[in-house]
Amino acid sequence: MRLSHDDLIDHLVRSTALQRGEAARVVLDVLAYFDETTEEFVRRRHRELKSGGAVNTEIFERIAAELPHRAVAPPELSLRQLRRMVYG
């Protein structure tokens, strides 16, 4: 089976110490990371930051600051909208 990202995998194999299988896994992991919806990203980051001991005030401000730097940035969301994504 040939992946549609063979050129990128070939580039990683040439430019790093990764073997082809490792490079393919990295490409698929990166694509999955950027395939997250905004809501999935917000929920995941909330869980990660909460487990690191952060409090909600800090968490939602940090998530709001991170969102514009995503590969495809969503529209600006209020802190209330972010909270609703996590808690419904």
C-alpha positions as a Markdown table, in Angstrom:
| # | Residue | x | y | z |
|---|---|---|---|---|
| 1 | Met | 0.0 | 0.0 | 0.0 |
| 2 | Arg | 1.4 | 3.4 | -1.0 |
| 3 | Leu | 0.6 | 6.4 | 1.2 |
| 4 | Ser | -0.4 | 9.6 | -0.4 |
| 5 | His | 2.4 | 11.3 | 1.5 |
| 6 | Asp | 5.3 | 9.3 | 0.1 |
| 7 | Asp | 7.2 | 12.3 | -0.9 |
| 8 | Leu | 7.2 | 13.7 | 2.6 |
| 9 | Ile | 8.1 | 10.3 | 4.1 |
| 10 | Asp | 11.0 | 10.0 | 1.6 |
| 11 | His | 12.1 | 13.5 | 2.7 |
| 12 | Leu | 12.1 | 12.6 | 6.4 |
| 13 | Val | 14.0 | 9.4 | 5.7 |
| 14 | Arg | 16.7 | 11.4 | 3.8 |
| 15 | Ser | 16.9 | 14.2 | 6.2 |
| 16 | Thr | 16.6 | 12.4 | 9.6 |
| 17 | Ala | 17.7 | 9.2 | 11.2 |
| 18 | Leu | 14.2 | 7.8 | 10.9 |
| 19 | Gln | 13.5 | 4.5 | 9.2 |
| 20 | Arg | 10.7 | 4.5 | 6.6 |
| 21 | Gly | 8.2 | 2.9 | 9.0 |
| 22 | Glu | 9.0 | 5.4 | 11.7 |
| 23 | Ala | 8.7 | 8.3 | 9.3 |
| 24 | Ala | 5.3 | 7.1 | 8.1 |
| 25 | Arg | 4.1 | 6.9 | 11.7 |
| 26 | Val | 5.3 | 10.4 | 12.4 |
| 27 | Val | 3.5 | 11.8 | 9.3 |
| 28 | Leu | 0.3 | 10.0 | 10.2 |
| 29 | Asp | 0.5 | 11.2 | 13.8 |
| 30 | Val | 1.0 | 14.8 | 12.7 |
| 31 | Leu | -1.9 | 14.6 | 10.3 |
| 32 | Ala | -4.1 | 13.2 | 13.0 |
| 33 | Tyr | -3.0 | 16.0 | 15.3 |
| 34 | Phe | -4.0 | 18.6 | 12.8 |
| 35 | Asp | -7.2 | 16.8 | 11.9 |
| 36 | Glu | -8.7 | 17.5 | 15.4 |
| 37 | Thr | -11.8 | 19.7 | 15.4 |
| 38 | Thr | -11.7 | 22.8 | 17.5 |
| 39 | Glu | -13.9 | 21.1 | 20.1 |
| 40 | Glu | -11.6 | 18.1 | 20.2 |
| 41 | Phe | -8.6 | 20.3 | 20.6 |
| 42 | Val | -10.2 | 22.3 | 23.4 |
| 43 | Arg | -11.3 | 19.2 | 25.3 |
| 44 | Arg | -7.9 | 17.5 | 24.9 |
| 45 | Arg | -5.9 | 20.6 | 26.0 |
| 46 | His | -8.3 | 21.1 | 29.0 |
| 47 | Arg | -7.6 | 17.6 | 30.1 |
| 48 | Glu | -3.9 | 17.9 | 29.7 |
| 49 | Leu | -3.6 | 21.2 | 31.5 |
| 50 | Lys | -6.0 | 20.1 | 34.3 |
| 51 | Ser | -3.9 | 17.0 | 34.8 |
| 52 | Gly | -0.9 | 19.2 | 35.1 |
| 53 | Gly | -2.5 | 21.1 | 38.0 |
| 54 | Ala | -3.7 | 24.2 | 36.2 |
| 55 | Val | -7.0 | 25.9 | 37.3 |
| 56 | Asn | -9.8 | 26.6 | 34.9 |
| 57 | Thr | -9.2 | 30.4 | 34.7 |
| 58 | Glu | -5.6 | 29.8 | 33.6 |
| 59 | Ile | -6.6 | 26.9 | 31.3 |
| 60 | Phe | -9.2 | 28.7 | 29.3 |
| 61 | Glu | -7.0 | 31.8 | 28.9 |
| 62 | Arg | -4.2 | 29.6 | 27.7 |
| 63 | Ile | -6.4 | 27.6 | 25.2 |
| 64 | Ala | -7.8 | 30.9 | 23.9 |
| 65 | Ala | -4.2 | 32.1 | 23.3 |
| 66 | Glu | -3.2 | 28.8 | 21.6 |
| 67 | Leu | -6.2 | 28.5 | 19.2 |
| 68 | Pro | -5.0 | 31.2 | 16.7 |
| 69 | His | -1.8 | 29.3 | 16.2 |
| 70 | Arg | -3.4 | 26.1 | 15.0 |
| 71 | Ala | -2.7 | 25.1 | 11.4 |
| 72 | Val | -6.3 | 26.2 | 10.5 |
| 73 | Ala | -7.3 | 28.7 | 13.1 |
| 74 | Pro | -10.9 | 28.7 | 14.1 |
| 75 | Pro | -12.9 | 31.9 | 14.5 |
| 76 | Glu | -12.1 | 33.7 | 17.8 |
| 77 | Leu | -14.0 | 32.1 | 20.7 |
| 78 | Ser | -14.9 | 33.6 | 24.0 |
| 79 | Leu | -13.9 | 32.1 | 27.2 |
| 80 | Arg | -17.5 | 31.2 | 27.8 |
| 81 | Gln | -17.7 | 29.3 | 24.4 |
| 82 | Leu | -14.6 | 27.4 | 25.4 |
| 83 | Arg | -16.1 | 26.4 | 28.7 |
| 84 | Arg | -19.2 | 25.2 | 27.0 |
| 85 | Met | -17.2 | 23.0 | 24.7 |
| 86 | Val | -15.8 | 21.2 | 27.8 |
| 87 | Tyr | -18.7 | 21.2 | 30.1 |
| 88 | Gly | -21.7 | 21.4 | 27.7 |
